[in-house]
Tab-separated table of C-alpha atoms in Angstrom:
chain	number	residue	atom	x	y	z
A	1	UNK	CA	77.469	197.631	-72.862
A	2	UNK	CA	80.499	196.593	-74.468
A	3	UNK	CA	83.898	197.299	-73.539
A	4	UNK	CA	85.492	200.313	-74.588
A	5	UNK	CA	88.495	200.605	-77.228
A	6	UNK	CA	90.846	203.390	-77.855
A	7	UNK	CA	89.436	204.542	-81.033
A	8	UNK	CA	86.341	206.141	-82.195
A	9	UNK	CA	86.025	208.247	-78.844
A	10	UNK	CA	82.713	209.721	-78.422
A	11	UNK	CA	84.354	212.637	-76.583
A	12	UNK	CA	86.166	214.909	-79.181
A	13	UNK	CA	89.246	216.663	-78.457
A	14	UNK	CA	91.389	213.921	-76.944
A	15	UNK	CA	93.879	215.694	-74.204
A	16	UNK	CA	92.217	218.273	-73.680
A	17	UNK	CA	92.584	219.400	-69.769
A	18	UNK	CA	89.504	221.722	-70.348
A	19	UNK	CA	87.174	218.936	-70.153
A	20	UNK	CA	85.509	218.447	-66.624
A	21	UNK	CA	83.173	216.208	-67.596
A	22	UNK	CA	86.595	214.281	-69.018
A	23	UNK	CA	88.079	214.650	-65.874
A	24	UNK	CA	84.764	213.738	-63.671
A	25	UNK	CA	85.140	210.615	-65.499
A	26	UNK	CA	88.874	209.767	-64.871
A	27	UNK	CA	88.489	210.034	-61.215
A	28	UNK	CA	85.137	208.546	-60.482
A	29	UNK	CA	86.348	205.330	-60.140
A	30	UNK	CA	88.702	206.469	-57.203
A	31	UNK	CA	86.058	207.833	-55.490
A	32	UNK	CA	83.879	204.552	-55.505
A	33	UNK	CA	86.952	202.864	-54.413
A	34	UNK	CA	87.756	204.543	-51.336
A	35	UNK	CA	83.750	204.828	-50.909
A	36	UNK	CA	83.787	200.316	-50.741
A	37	UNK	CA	87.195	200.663	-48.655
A	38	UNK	CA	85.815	203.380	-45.866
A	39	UNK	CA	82.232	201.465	-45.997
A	40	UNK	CA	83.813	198.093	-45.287
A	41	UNK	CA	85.871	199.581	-42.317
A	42	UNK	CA	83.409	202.021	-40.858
A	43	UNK	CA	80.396	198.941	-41.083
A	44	UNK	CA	82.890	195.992	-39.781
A	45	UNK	CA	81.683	196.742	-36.510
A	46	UNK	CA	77.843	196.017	-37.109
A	47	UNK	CA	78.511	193.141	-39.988
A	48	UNK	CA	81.480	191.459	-38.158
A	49	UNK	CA	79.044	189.151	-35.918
A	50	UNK	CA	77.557	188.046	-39.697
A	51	UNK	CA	80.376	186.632	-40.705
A	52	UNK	CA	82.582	185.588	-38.120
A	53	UNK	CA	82.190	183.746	-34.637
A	54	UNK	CA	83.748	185.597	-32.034
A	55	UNK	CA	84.966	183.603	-28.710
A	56	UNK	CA	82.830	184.024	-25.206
A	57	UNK	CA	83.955	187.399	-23.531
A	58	UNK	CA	85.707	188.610	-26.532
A	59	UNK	CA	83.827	191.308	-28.110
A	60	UNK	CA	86.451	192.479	-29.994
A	61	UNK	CA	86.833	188.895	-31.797
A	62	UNK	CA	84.521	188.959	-34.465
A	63	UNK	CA	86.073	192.535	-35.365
A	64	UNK	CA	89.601	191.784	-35.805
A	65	UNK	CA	88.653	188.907	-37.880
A	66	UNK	CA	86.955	191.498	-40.606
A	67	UNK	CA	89.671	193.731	-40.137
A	68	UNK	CA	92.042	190.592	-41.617
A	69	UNK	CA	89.719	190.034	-44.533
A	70	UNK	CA	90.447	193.737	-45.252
A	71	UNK	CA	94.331	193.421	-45.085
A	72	UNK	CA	93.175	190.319	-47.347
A	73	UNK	CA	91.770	192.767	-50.460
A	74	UNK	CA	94.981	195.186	-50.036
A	75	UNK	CA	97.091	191.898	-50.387
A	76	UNK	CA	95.242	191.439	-54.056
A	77	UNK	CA	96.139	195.033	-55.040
A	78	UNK	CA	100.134	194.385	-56.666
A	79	UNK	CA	98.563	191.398	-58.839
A	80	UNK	CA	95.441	193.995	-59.731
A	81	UNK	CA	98.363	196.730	-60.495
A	82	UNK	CA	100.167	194.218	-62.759
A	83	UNK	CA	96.951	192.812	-64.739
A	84	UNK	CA	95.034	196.415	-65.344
A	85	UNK	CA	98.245	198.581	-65.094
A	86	UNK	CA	99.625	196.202	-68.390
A	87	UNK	CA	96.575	196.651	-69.896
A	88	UNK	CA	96.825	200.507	-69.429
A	89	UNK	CA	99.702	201.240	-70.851
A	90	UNK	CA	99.161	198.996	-73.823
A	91	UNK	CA	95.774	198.928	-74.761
A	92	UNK	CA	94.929	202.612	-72.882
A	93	UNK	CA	93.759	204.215	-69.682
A	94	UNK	CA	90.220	204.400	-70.867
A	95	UNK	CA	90.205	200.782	-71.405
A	96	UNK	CA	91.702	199.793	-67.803
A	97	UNK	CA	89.663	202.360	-66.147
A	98	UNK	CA	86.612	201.100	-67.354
A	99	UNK	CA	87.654	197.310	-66.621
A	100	UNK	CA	88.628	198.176	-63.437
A	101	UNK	CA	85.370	199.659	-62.426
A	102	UNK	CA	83.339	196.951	-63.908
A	103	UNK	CA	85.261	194.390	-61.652
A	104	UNK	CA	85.027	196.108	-58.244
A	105	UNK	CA	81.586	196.824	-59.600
A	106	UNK	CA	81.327	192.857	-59.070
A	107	UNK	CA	83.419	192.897	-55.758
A	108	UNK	CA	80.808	195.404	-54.145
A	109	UNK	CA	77.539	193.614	-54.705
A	110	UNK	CA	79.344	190.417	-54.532
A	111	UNK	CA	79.363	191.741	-50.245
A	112	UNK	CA	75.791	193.516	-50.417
A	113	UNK	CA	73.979	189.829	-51.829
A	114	UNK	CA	75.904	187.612	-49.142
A	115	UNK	CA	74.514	185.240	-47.110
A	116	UNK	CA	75.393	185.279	-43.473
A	117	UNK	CA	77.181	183.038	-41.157
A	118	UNK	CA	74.076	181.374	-39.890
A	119	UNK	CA	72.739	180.918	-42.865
A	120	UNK	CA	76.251	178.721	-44.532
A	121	UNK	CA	78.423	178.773	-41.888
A	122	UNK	CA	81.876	178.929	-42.438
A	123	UNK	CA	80.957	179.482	-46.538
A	124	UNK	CA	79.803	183.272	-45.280
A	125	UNK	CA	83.035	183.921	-44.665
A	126	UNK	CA	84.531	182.735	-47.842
A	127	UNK	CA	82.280	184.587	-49.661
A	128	UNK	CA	83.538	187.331	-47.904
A	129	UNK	CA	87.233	186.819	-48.570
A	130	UNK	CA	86.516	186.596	-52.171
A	131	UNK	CA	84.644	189.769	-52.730
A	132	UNK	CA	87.319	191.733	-50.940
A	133	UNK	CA	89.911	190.164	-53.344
A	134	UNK	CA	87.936	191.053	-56.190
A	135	UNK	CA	87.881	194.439	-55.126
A	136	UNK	CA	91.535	194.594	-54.176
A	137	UNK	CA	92.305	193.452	-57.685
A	138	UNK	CA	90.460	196.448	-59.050
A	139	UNK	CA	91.578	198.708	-56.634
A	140	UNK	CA	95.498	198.036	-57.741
A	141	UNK	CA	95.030	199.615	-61.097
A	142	UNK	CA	92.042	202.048	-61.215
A	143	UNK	CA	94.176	204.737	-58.785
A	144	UNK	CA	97.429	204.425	-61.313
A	145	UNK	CA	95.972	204.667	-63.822
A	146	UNK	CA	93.227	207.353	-62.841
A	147	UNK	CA	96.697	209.030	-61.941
A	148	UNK	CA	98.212	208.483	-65.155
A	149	UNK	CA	95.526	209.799	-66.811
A	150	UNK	CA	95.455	213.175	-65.020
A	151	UNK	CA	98.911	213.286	-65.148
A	152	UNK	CA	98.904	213.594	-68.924
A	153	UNK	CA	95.771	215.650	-69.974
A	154	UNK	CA	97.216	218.366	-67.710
A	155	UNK	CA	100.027	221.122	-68.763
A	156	UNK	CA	103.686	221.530	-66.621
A	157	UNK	CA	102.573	224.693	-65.007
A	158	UNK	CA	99.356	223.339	-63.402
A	159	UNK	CA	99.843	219.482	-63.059
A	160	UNK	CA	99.975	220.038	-59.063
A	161	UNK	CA	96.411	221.574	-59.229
A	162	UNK	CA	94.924	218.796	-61.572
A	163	UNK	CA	96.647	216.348	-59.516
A	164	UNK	CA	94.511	217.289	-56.354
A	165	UNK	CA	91.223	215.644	-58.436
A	166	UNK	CA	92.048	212.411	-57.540
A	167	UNK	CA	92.598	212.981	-54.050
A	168	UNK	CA	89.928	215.026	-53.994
A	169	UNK	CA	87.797	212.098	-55.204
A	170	UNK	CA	89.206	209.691	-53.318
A	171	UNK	CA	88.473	211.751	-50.323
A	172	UNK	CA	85.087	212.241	-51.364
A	173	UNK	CA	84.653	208.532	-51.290
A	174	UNK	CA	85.368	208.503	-47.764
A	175	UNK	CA	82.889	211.453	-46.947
A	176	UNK	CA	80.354	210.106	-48.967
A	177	UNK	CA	80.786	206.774	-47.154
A	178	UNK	CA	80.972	207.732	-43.631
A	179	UNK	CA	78.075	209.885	-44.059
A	180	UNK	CA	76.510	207.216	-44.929
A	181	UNK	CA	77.438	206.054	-42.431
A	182	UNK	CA	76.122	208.838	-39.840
A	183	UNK	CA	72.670	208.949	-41.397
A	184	UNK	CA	72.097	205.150	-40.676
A	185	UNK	CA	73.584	205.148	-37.257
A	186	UNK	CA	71.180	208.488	-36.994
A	187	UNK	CA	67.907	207.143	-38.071
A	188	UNK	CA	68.227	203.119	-38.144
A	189	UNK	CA	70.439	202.724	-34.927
A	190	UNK	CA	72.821	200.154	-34.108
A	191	UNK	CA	70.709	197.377	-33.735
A	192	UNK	CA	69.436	197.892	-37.232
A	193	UNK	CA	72.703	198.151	-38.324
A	194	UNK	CA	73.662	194.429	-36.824
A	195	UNK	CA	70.382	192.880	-37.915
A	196	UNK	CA	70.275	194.473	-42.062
A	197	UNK	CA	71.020	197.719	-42.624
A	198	UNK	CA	74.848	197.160	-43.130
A	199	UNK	CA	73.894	196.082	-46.251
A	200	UNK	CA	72.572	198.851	-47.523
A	201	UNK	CA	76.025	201.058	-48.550
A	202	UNK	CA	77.272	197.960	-50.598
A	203	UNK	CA	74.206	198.516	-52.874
A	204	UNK	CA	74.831	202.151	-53.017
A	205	UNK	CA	78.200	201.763	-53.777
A	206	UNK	CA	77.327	199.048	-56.627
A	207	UNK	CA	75.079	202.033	-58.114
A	208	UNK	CA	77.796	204.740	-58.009
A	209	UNK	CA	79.812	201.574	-59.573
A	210	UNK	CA	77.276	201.641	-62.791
A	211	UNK	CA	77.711	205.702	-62.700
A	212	UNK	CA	81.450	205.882	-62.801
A	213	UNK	CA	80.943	202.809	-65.809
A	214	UNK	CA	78.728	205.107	-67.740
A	215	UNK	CA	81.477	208.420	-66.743
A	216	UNK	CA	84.503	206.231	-68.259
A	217	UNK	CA	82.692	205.455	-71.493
A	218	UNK	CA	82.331	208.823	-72.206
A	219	UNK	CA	85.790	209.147	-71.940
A	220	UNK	CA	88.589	210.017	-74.644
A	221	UNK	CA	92.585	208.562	-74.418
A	222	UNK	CA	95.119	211.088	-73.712
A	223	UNK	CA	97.416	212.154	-76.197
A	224	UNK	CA	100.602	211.243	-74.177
A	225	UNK	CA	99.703	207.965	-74.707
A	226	UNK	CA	98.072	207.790	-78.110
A	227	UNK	CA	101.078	209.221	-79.570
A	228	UNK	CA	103.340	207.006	-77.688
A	229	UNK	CA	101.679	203.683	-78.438
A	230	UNK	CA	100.998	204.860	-82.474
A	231	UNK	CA	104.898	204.974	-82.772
A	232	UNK	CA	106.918	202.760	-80.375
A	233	UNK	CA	107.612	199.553	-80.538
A	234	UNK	CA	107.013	198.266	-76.908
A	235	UNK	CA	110.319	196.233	-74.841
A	236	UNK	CA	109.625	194.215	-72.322
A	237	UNK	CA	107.620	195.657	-69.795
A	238	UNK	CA	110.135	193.502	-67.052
A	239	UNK	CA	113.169	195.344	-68.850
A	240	UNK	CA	111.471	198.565	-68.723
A	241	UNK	CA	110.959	198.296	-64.791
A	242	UNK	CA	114.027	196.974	-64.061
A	243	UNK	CA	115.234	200.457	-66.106
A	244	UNK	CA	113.063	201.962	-63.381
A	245	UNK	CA	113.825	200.607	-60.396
A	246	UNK	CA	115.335	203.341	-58.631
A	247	UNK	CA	111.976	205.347	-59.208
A	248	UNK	CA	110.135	202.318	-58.128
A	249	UNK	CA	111.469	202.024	-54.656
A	250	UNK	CA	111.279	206.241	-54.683
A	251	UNK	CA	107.839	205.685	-54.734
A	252	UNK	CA	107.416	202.776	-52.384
A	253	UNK	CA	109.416	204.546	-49.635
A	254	UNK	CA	106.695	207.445	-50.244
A	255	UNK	CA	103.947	205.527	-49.618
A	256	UNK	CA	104.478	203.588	-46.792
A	257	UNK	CA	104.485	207.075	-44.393
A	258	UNK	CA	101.333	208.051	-46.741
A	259	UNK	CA	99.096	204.749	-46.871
A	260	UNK	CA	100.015	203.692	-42.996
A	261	UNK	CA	99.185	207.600	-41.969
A	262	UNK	CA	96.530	207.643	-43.505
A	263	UNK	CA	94.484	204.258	-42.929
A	264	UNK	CA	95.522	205.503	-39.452
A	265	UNK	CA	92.788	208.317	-39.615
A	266	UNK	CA	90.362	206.971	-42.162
A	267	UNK	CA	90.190	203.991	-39.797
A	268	UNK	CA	90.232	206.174	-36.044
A	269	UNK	CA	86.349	206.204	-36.378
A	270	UNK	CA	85.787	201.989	-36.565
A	271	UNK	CA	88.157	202.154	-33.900
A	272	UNK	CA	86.382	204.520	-31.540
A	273	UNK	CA	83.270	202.562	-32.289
A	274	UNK	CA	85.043	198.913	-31.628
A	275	UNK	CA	87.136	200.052	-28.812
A	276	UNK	CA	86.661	202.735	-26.834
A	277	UNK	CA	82.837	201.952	-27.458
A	278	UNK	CA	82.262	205.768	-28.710
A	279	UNK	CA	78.586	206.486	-30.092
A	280	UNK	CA	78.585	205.613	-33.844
A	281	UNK	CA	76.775	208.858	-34.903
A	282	UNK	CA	79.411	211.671	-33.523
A	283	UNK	CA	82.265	209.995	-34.275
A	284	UNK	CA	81.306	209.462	-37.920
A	285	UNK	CA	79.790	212.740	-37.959
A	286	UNK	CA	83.029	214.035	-37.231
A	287	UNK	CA	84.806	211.754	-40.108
A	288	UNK	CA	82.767	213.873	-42.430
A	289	UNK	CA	83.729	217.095	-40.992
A	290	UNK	CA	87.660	216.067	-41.264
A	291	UNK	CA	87.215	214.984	-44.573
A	292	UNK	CA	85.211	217.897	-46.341
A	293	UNK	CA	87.952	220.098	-44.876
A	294	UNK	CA	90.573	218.019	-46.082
A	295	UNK	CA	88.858	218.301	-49.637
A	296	UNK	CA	88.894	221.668	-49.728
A	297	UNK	CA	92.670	222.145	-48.422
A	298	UNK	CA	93.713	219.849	-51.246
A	299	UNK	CA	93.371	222.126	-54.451
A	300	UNK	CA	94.851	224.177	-52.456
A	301	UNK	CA	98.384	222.528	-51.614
A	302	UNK	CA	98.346	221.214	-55.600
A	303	UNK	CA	98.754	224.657	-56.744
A	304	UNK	CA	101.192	225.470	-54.042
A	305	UNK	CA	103.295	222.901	-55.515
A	306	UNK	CA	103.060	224.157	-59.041
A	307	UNK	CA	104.756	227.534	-57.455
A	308	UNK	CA	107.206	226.095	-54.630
A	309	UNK	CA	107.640	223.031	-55.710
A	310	UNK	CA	106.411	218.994	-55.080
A	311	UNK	CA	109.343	218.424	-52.392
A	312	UNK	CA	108.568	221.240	-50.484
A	313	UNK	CA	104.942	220.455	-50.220
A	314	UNK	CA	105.404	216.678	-49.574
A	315	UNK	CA	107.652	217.385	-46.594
A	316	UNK	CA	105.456	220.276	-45.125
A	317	UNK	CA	102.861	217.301	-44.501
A	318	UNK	CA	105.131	214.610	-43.656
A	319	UNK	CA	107.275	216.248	-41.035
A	320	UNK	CA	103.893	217.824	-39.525
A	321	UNK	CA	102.520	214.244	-39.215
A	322	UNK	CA	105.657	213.336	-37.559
A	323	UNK	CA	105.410	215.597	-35.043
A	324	UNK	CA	101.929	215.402	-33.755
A	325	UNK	CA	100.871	211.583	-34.475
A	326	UNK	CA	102.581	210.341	-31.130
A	327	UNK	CA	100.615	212.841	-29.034
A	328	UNK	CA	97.574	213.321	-30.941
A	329	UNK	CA	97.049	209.519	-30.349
A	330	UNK	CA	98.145	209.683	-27.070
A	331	UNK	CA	95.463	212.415	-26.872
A	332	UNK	CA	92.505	209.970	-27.849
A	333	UNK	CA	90.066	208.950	-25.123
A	334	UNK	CA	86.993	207.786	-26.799
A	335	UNK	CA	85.385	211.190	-26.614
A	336	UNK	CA	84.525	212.910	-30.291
A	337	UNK	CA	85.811	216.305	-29.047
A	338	UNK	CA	89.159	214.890	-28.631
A	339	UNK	CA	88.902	213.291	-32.104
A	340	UNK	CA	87.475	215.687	-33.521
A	341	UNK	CA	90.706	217.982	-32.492
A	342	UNK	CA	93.411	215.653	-33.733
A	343	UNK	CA	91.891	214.002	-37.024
A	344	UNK	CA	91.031	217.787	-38.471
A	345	UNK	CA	94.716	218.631	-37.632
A	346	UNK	CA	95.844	215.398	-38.732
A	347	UNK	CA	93.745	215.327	-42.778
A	348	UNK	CA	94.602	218.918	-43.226
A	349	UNK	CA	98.532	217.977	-42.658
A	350	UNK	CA	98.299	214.657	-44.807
A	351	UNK	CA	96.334	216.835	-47.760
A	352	UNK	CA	99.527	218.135	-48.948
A	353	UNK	CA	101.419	214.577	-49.844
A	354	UNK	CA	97.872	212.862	-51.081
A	355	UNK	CA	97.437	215.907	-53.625
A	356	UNK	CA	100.183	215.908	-55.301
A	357	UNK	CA	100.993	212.396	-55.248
A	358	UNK	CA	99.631	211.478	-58.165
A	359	UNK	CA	101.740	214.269	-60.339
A	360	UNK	CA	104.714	213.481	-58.607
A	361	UNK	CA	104.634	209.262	-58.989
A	362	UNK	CA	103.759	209.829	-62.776
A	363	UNK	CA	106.416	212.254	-63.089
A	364	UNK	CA	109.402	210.006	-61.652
A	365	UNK	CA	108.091	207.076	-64.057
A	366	UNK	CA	108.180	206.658	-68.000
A	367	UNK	CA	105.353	207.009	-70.127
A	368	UNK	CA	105.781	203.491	-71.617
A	369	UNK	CA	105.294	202.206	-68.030
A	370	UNK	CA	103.811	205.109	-66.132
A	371	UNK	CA	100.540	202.876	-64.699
A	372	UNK	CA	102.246	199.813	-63.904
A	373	UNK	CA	105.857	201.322	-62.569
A	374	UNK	CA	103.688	203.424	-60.576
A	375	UNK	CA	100.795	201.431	-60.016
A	376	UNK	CA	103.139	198.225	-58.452
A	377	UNK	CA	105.208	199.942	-56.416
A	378	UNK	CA	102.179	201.894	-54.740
A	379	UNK	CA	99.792	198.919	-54.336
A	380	UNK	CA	102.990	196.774	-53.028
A	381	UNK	CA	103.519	199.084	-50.560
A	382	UNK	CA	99.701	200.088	-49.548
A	383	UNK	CA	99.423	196.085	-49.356
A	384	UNK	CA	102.062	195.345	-46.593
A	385	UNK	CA	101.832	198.324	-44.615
A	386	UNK	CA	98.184	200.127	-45.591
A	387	UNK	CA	96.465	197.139	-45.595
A	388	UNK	CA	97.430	195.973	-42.173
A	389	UNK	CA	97.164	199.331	-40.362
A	390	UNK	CA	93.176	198.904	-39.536
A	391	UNK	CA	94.055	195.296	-37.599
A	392	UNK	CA	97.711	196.412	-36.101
A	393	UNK	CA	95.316	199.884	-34.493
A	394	UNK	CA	93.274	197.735	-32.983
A	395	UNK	CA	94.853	195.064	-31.748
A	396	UNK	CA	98.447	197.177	-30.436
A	397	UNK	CA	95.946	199.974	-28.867
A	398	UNK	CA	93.638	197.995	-27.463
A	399	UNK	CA	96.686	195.577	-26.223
A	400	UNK	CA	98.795	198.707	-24.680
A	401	UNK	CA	97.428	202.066	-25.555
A	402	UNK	CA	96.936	204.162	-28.662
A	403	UNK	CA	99.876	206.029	-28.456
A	404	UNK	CA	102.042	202.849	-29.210
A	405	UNK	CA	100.574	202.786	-32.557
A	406	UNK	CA	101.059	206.549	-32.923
A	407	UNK	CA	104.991	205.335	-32.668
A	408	UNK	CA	104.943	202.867	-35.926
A	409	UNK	CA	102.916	204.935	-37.787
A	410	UNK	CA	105.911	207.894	-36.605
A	411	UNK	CA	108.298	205.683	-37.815
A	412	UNK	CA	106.638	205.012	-41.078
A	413	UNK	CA	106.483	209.071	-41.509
A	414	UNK	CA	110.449	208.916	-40.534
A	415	UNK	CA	111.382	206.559	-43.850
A	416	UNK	CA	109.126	208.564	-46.345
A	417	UNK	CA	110.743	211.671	-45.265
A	418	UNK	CA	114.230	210.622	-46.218
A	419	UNK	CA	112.913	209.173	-49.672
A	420	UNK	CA	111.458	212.675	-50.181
A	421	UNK	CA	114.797	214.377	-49.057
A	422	UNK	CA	116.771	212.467	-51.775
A	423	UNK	CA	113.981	212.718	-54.699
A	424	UNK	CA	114.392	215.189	-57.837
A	425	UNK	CA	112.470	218.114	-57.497
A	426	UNK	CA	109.691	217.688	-61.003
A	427	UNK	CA	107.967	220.286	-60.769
A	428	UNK	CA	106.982	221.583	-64.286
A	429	UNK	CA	108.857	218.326	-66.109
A	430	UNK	CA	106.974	217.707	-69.749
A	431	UNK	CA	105.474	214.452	-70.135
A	432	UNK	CA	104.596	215.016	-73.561
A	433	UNK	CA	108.379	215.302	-74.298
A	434	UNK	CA	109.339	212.409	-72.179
A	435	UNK	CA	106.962	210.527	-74.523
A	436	UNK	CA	108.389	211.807	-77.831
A	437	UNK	CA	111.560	210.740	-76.364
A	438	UNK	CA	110.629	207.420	-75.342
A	439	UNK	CA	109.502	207.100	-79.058
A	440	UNK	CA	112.527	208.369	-80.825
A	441	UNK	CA	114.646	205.273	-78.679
A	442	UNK	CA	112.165	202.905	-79.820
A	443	UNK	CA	110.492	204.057	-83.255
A	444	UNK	CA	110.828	200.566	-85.680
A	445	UNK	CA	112.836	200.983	-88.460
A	446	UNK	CA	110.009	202.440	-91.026
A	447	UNK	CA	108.659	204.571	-88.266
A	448	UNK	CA	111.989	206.146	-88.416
A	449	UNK	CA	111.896	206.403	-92.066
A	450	UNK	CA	108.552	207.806	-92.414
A	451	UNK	CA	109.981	210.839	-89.711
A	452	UNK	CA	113.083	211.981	-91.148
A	453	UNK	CA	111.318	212.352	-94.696
């Protein structure tokens, strides 16, 4: 299987936004990603041992240490956003999508074929690290430009809605995995878990890998950029951020409320598990129940936006999030009813930023640039603060108490909601226009010819 070029699409119709099978394909790499991210965290506490040495008396060692080699992989992310967001908006987001799935492909079964700790020591380890970077390096530009892509195929009027798919996806990644992750802890047990079975998501998520592959193939390039790229002749992509900076940092102070909210719940269950010593089955169990109703709620808030606007709609969620974090963490006691209670609550709330934050991020960012000004600024952000937020829970709540990470990730919430105060409301904003304006500022001088005769 070769790699795929912009031309010669076997899917007819290119832009079409009446294409599921189109649109199936544009998101499945976001759902295999989260699906390696909420498998690494959810399984750290029954691999951690194979990989890492954990001090006498510290059972809580070995943990932390694969919660680092996480924040590790969300370090790689900005370079992956700079390499496969380039390549997107030159050479097309077919083209980066499928390049980017092909390499966490690699990442994933890099992790599912690795020796242990006492089979090469310290090498085990290593190994480790450089799977996860791998992955992060994919991970940085398949969402952008997943994003992009939606962004584009879809009209004004119902962006918001078609916007919810990748969250949607990306949410199904994380149901997918932590059921998973229930079934094994279900039928193997924990012990199983330690000795082997661990292993056994990283192969299935190197065979959804080879699915999403086959999905982006069969994909066509949107028009928005097909049009752009036949008739502009590209600046430098430096100039053209710079020209965007203001956007840029719009969209980093957006995500650091969103990514460090919510790693916060994605990663309550490992926690439970690590910490409070919770049995693996009901609290994962209950991951999948907060997660399939967080799914559903997410179409949902996308087409509220399309009527009421993005701003509205990102601010419902954040200031809701800033309200009830504090306590709701506060609230936690180990027990899956309590859980159960304040991560529902807490994914409904943070469904109404993730859906439409796809829309809005392409929508504050030129066409020329719209994978890599978006795709940097979010995997910058998700590095330093989403990457981190797994290791800082676990370490500040099991230091002083839960609720003292309920604070920073408060604060976090506080700084997105005065970016989103200050943003332009684009709802309904043409990107198709924004193209053919981006074009008539940079047509070369016989493109400009051949359009005024």
């Amino acid at each position: 299987m070769s790699t795929p070029t912009a031309v010669n699409d076997p899917v007819a119709a290119p832009g079409s936004p009446k294409r599921p099978r189109g649109l199936l394909g544009a998101v499945a790499g976001s759902t295999m990603e989260v699906f390696d991210f909420t498998i690494y965290n959810t399984f750290a506490p029954f691999f951690a041992a194979a990989f890492f040495v954990a001090s006498p008396g510290n059972t809580t060692g070995a943990f932390l240490q694969s919660l680092a080699v996480l924040a590790v992989g969300f370090i790689a992310r900005p370079l992956g956003s700079l390499l496969f967001g380039h390549i997107s908006d030159t050479r097309g987001r077919r083209v980066s999508l499928y390049l980017t799935s092909l390499t966490a492909l690699l990442g994933t079964l890099l992790i599912a074929l690795s020796p242990t700790h006492d089979t090469i020591g310290i090498g085990a380890a290593i190994v480790l690290v450089s799977a996860r970077i791998i992955q992060g390096l994919a991970h940085g530009g398949e969402q952008p430009a997943a994003g992009a892509y939606v962004a584009e195929v879809a009209t004004p009027r119902t962006r918001g809605a078609w916007s919810a798919w990748v969250y949607m996806s990306i949410m199904a990644g994380g149901a997918l995995a932590t059921l998973l992750g229930a079934l094994l802890s279900s039928t193997v047990g924990a012990e199983a878990l330690r000795a082997w079975a661990w292993r056994v998501p990283f192969f299935v998520g190197a065979l959804g890998s080879v699915v999403a592959l086959y999905l982006v193939w069969r994909l066509h390039e949107t028009e928005v950029f097909t049009e752009t790229s036949a008739n502009v002749d590209k600046p430098s992509v430096w100039a053209e951020m710079w020209a965007a900076r203001r956007p840029a940092l719009q969209i980093i102070g957006l995500t650091i409320g969103l990514t460090i909210a919510f790693q916060n719940w994605a990663a309550i269950g490992g926690y439970h598990i690590a910490v409070f010593h919770s049995n693996p089955a009901q609290v994962l169990w209950v991951g999948v129940v907060s997660q399939v109703l967080a799914i559903g709620a997410l179409p949902l808030w996308g087409r509220l936006s399309d009527r009421i606007g993005r701003k509205p709609v990102t601010l419902i969620g954040f200031v809701g999030l800033a309200l009830t974090t504090y306590p709701f963490m506060a609230f936690l006691d180990g027990s899956w009813q309590r859980m159960a209670l304040t991560m529902v609550v807490s994914f409904l709330l943070l469904s109404a930023p993730l859906s439409i934050a796809p829309a809005l991020m392409a929508e504050l960012v030129p066409t020329s640039i719209r994978t890599i000004g978006v795709g940097f600024s979010y995997a910058l952000a998700t590095a330093v603060f989403g990457g981190t937020v797994p290791f800082l829970q676990t370490w500040i709540s099991s230091t002083w108490g839960p609720q003292d990470f309920g604070l920073y990730v408060t604060a976090a919430l506080v700084v997105s909601i005065v970016v989103a105060l200050r943003i332009p409301e684009t709802r309904g904003k043409d990107l198709a226009a924004d193209a053919t304006t981006a074009s008539d500022r940079t047509l070369t001088p016989a493109a400009h010819a051949t359009k005024e005769n």
